[in-house]
PDB file of C-alpha atoms in Angstrom:
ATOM      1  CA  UNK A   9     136.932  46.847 150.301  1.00 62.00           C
ATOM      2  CA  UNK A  10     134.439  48.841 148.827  1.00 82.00           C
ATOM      3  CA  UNK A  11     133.474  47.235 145.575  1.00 70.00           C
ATOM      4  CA  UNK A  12     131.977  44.851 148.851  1.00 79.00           C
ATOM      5  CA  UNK A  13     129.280  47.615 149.441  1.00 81.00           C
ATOM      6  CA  UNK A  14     128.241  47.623 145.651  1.00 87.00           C
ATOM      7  CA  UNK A  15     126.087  45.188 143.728  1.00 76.00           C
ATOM      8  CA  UNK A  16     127.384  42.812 141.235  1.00 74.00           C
ATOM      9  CA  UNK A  17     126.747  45.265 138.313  1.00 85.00           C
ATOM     10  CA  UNK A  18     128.318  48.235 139.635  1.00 87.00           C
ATOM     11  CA  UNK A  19     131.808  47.148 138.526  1.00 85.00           C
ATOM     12  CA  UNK A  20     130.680  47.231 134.501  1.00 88.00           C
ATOM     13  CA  UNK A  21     129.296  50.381 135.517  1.00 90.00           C
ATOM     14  CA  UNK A  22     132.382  52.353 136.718  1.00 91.00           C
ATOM     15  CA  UNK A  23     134.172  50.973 133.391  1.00 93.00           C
ATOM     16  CA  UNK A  24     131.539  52.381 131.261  1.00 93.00           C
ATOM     17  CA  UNK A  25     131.483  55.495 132.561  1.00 93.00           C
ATOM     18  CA  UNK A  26     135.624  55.831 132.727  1.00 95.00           C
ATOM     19  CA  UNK A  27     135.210  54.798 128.379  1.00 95.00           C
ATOM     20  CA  UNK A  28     131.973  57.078 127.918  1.00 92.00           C
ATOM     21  CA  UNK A  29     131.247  60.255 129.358  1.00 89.00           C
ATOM     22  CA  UNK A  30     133.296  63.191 131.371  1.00 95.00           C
ATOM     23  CA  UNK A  31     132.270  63.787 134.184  1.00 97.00           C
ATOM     24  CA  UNK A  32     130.907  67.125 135.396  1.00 98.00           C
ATOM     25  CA  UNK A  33     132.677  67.584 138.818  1.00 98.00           C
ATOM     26  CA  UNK A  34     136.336  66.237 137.201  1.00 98.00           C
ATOM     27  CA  UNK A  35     135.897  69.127 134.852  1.00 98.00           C
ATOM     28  CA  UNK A  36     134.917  71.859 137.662  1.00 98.00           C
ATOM     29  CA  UNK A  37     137.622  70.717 139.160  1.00 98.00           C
ATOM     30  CA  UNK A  38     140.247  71.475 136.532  1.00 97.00           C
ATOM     31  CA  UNK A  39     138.302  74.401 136.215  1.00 96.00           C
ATOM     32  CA  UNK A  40     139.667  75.551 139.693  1.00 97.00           C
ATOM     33  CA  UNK A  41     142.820  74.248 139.648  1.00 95.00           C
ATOM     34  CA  UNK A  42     143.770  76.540 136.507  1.00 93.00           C
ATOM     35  CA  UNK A  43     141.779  79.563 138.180  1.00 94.00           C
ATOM     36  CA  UNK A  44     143.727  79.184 141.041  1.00 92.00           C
ATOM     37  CA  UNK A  45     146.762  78.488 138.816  1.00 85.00           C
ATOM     38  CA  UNK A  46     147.819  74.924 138.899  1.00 79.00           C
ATOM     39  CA  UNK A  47     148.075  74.231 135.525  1.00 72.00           C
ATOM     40  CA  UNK A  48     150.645  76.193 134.927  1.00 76.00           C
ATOM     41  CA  UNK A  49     153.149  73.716 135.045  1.00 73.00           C
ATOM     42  CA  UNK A  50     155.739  71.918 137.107  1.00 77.00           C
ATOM     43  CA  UNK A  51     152.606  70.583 139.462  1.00 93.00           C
ATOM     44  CA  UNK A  52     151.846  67.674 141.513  1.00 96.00           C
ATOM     45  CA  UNK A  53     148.720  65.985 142.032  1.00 97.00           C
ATOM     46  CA  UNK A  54     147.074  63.620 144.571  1.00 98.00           C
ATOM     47  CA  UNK A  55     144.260  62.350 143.580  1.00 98.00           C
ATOM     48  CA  UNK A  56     142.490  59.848 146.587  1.00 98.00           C
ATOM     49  CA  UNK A  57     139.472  57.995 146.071  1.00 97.00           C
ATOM     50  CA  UNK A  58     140.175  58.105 142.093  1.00 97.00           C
ATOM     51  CA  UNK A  59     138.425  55.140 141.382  1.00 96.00           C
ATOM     52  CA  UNK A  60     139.117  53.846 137.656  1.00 96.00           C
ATOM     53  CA  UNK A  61     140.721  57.376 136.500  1.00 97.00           C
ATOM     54  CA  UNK A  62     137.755  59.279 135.587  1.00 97.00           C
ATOM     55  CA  UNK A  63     139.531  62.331 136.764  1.00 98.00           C
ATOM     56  CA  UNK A  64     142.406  61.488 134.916  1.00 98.00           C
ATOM     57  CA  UNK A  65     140.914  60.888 131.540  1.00 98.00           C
ATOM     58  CA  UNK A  66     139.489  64.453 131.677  1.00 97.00           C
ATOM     59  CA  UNK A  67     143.058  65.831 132.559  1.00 97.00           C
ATOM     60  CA  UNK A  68     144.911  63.577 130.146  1.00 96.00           C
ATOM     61  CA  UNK A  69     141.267  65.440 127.116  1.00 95.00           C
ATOM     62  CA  UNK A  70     143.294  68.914 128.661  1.00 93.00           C
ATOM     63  CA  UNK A  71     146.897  68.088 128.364  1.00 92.00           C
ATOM     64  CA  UNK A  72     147.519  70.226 131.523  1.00 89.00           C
ATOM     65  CA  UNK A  73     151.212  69.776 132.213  1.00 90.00           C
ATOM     66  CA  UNK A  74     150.236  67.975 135.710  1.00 95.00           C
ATOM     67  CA  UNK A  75     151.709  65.235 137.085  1.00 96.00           C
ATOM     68  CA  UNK A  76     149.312  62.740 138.557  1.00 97.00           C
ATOM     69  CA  UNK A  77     148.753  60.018 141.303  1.00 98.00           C
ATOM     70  CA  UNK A  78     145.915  58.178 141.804  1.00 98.00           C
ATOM     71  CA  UNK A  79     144.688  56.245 145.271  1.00 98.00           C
ATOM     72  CA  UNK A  80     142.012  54.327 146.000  1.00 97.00           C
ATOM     73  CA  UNK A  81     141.408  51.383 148.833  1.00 96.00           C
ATOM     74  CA  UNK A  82     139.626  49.296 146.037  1.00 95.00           C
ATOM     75  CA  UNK A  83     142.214  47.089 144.013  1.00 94.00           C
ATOM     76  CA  UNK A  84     139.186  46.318 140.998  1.00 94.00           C
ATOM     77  CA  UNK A  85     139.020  49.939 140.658  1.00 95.00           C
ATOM     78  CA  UNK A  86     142.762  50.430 139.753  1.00 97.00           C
ATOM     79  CA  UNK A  87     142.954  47.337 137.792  1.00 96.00           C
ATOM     80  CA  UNK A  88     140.275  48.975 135.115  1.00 96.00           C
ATOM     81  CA  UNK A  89     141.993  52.226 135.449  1.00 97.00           C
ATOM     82  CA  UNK A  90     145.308  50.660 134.531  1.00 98.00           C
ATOM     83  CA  UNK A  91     143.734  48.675 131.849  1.00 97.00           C
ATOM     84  CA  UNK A  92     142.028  51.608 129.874  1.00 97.00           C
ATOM     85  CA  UNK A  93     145.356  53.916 130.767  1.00 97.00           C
ATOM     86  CA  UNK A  94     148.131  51.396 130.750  1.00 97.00           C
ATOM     87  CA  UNK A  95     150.448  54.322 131.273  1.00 97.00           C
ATOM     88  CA  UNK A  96     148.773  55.001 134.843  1.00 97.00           C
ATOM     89  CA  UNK A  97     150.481  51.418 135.795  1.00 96.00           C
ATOM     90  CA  UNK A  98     153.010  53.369 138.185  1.00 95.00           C
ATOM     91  CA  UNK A  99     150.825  56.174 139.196  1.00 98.00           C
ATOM     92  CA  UNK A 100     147.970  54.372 140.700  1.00 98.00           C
ATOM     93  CA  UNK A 101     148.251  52.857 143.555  1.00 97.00           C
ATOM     94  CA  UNK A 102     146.018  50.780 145.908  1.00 97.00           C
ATOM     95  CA  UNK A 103     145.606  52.687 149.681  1.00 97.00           C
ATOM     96  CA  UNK A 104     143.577  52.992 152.978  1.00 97.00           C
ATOM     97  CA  UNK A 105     143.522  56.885 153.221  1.00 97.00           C
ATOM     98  CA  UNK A 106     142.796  56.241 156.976  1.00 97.00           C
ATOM     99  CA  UNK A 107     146.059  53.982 157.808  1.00 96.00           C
ATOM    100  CA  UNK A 108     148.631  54.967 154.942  1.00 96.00           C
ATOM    101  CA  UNK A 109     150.757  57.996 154.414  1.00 93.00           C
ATOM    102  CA  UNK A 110     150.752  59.886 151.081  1.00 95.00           C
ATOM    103  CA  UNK A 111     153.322  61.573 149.155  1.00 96.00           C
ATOM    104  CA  UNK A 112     153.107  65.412 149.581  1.00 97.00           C
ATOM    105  CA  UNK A 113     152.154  67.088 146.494  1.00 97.00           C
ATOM    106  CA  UNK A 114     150.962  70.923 145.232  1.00 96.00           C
ATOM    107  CA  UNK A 115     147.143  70.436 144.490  1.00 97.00           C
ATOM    108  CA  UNK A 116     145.068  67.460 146.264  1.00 98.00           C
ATOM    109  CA  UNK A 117     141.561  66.147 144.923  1.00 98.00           C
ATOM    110  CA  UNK A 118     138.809  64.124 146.281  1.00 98.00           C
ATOM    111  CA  UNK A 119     135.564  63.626 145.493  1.00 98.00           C
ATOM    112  CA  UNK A 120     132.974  61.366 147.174  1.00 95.00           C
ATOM    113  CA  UNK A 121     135.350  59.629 149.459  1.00 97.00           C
ATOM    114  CA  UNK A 122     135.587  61.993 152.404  1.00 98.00           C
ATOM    115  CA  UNK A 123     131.632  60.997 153.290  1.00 98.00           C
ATOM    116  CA  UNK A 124     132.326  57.053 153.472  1.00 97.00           C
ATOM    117  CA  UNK A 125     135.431  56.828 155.817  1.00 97.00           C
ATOM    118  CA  UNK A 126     135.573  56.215 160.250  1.00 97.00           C
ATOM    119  CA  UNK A 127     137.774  59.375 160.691  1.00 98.00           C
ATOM    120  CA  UNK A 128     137.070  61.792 157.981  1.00 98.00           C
ATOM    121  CA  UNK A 129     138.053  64.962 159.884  1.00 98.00           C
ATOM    122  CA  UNK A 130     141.628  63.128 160.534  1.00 98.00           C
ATOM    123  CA  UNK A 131     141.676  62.534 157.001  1.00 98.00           C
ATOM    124  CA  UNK A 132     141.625  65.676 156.150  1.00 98.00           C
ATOM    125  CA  UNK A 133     143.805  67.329 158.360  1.00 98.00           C
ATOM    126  CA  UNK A 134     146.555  65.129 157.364  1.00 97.00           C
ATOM    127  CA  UNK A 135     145.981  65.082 153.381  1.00 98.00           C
ATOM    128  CA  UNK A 136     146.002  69.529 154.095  1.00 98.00           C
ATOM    129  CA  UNK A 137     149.064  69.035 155.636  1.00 98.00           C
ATOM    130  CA  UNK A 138     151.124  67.400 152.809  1.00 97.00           C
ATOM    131  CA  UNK A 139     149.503  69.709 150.318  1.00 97.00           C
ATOM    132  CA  UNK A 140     151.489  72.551 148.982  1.00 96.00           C
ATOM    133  CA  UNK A 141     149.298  74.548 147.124  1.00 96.00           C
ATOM    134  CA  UNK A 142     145.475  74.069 146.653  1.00 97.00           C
ATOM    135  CA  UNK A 143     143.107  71.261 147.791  1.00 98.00           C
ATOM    136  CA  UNK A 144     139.850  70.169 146.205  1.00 98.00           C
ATOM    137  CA  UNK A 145     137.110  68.470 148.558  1.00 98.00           C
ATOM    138  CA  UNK A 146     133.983  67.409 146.524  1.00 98.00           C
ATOM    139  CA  UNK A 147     131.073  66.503 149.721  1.00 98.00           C
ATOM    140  CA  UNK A 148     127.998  66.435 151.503  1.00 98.00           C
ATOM    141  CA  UNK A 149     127.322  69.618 154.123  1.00 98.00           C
ATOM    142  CA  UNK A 150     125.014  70.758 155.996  1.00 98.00           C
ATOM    143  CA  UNK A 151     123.791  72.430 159.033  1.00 98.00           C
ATOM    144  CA  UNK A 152     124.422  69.796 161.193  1.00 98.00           C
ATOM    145  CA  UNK A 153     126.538  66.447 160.911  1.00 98.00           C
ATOM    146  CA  UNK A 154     124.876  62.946 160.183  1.00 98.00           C
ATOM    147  CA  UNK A 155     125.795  59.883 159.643  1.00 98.00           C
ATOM    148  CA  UNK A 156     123.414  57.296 158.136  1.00 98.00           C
ATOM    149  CA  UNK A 157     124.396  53.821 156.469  1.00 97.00           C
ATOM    150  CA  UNK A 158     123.081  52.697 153.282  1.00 95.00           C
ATOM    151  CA  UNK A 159     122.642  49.161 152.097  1.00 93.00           C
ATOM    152  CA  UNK A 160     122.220  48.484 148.520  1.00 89.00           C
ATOM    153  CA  UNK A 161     120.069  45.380 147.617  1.00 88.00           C
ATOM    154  CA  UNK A 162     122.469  42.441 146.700  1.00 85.00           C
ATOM    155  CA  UNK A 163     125.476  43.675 148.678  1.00 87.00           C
ATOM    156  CA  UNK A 164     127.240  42.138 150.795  1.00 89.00           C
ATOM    157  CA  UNK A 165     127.962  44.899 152.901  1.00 92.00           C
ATOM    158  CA  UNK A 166     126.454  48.642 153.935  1.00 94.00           C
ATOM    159  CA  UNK A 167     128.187  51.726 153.595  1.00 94.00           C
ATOM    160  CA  UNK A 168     128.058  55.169 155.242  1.00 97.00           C
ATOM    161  CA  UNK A 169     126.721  58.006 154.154  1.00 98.00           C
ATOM    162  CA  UNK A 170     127.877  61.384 156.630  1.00 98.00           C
ATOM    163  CA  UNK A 171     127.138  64.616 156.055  1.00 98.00           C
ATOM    164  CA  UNK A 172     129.499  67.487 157.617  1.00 98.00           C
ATOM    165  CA  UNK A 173     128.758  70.363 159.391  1.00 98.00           C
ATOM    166  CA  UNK A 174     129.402  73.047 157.102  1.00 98.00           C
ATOM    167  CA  UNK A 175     131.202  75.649 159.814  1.00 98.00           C
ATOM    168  CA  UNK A 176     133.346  72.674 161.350  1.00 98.00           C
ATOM    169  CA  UNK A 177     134.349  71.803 158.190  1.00 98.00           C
ATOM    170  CA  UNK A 178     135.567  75.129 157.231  1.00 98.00           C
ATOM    171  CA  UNK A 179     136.980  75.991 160.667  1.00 98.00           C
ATOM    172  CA  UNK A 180     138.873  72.326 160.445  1.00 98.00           C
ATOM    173  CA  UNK A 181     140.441  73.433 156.943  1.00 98.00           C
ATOM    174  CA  UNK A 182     141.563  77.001 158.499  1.00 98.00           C
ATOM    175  CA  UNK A 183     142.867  75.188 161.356  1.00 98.00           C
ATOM    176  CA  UNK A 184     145.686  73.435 158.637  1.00 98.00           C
ATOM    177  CA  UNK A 185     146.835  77.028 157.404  1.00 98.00           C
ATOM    178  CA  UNK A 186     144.321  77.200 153.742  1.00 98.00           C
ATOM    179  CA  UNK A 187     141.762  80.287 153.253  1.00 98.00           C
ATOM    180  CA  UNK A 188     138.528  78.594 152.515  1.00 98.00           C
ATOM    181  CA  UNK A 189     135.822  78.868 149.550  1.00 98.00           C
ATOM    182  CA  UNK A 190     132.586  76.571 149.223  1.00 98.00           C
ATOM    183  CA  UNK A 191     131.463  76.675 146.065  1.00 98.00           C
ATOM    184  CA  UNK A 192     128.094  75.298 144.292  1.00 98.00           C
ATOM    185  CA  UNK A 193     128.684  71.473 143.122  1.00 98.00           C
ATOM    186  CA  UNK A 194     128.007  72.209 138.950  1.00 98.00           C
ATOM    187  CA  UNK A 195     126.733  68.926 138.214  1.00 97.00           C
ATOM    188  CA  UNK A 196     124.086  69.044 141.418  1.00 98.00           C
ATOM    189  CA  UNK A 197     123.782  72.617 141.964  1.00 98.00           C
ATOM    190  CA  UNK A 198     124.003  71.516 145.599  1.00 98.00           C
ATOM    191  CA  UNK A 199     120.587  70.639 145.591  1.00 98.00           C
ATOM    192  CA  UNK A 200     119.075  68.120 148.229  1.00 98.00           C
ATOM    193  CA  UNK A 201     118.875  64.791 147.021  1.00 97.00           C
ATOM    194  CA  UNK A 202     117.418  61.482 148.170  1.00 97.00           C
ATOM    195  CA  UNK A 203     120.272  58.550 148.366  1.00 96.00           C
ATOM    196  CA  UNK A 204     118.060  56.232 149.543  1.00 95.00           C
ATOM    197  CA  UNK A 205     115.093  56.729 151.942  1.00 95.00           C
ATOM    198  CA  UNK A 206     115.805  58.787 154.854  1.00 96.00           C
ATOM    199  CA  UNK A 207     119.041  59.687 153.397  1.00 98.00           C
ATOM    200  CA  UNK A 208     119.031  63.233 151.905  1.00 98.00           C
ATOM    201  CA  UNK A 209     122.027  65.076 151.315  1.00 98.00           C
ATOM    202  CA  UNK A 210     123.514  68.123 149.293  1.00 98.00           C
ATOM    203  CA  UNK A 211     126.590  68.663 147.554  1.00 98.00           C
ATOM    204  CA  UNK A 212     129.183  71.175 147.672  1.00 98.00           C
ATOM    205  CA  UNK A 213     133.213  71.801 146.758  1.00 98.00           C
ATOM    206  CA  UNK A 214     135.396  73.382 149.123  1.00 98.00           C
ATOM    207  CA  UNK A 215     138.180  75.055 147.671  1.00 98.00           C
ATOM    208  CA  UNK A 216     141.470  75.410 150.608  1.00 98.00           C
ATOM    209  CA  UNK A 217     144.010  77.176 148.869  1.00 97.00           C
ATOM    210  CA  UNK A 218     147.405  77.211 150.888  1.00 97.00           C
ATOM    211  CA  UNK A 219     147.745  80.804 152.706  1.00 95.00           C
ATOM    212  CA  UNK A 220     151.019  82.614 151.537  1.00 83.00           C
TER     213      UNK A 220
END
């Protein structure tokens, strides 16, 4: 599980953050779903890698009439979500993205998941194909693909850290029937940063809106 990866504080962390603060990138993102109107009603919405619900407590603040799902591999995560929204208790769920199906649904959302997992680009192509409308990809590209591993003092386990090649990515989103936008991250302006030594990476969104 993931929470393996993280140090013992990081747990009382993601709870603070999920009672405190809204997050930049959850509210770009409802910023492009209504643009590219999907909160206009009557919508579904996957929501994988979703953590404790910080995506859903800024969409609950908008009272967009959205109906939401949550997935995330990490059981503790879900367990605080459900605790802070007890009315998420049947639409959170815990799943591997990598092993499990999904229901199909009109706009799909993730943000710093794709970047972690063995198969990303499989991933992807299958979340695309069960979405109806517009999909939402919050990750690290670049001109060329990496992929580093991180381990954070005190954990148990590393984690990856990949970086996708910015054409491939786009050309692998085309390939599932979506035009293609990448957009500036808001809250990092897509600026390189330093994860850890030797790990630099930038942020961007990629918009795949379902071609008519």
């Amino acid at each position: 599980m993931f929470q393996q990866t993280q140090d013992a504080d990081y747990l009382a962390t993601v709870e603070a953050r999920v009672r405190g603060e809204y997050l930049t990138w959850c509210e770009q993102f409802l910023d492009l779903i209504a643009e590219h109107g999907g909160g206009d009603g009557g919508r579904t919405l996957n929501d994988i890698g979703c953590c404790a619900g910080q995506f859903y407590k800024s969409l609950k603040h908008r009272g967009l009439p959205i109906t939401y799902r949550g997935f995330d591999i990490e059981p503790a995560y879900i367990q605080i979500a459900r605790r802070i929204f007890p009315e998420l208790e049947g639409a959170t769920q815990q799943l591997d993205v990598e092993r499990e199906e999904l229901p199909t649904a009109d706009i799909t959302i993730v943000s710093a998941t794709l970047e972690h997992l063995t198969d990303p680009e499989a991933v992807v192509a299958r979340l695309l194909d069960r979405t109806r409308r517009l999909g939402i990809f919050r990750t690290f590209l670049g001109d060329a693909p990496l992929d580093q591993w991180r381990q954070k003092p005190q954990a148990p386990r590393p984690y990856r850290i990949r970086q996708f090649e910015r054409a491939a990515f786009v050309s692998l989103v085309e390939s599932r029937g979506f035009d293609v936008e990448i957009v500036e991250d808001r809250y990092t302006r897509s600026q390189p940063v330093q994860i850890d030594e030797g790990i630099v990476r930038s942020q961007f969104v990629v918009v795949a809106v379902r071609k008519e």
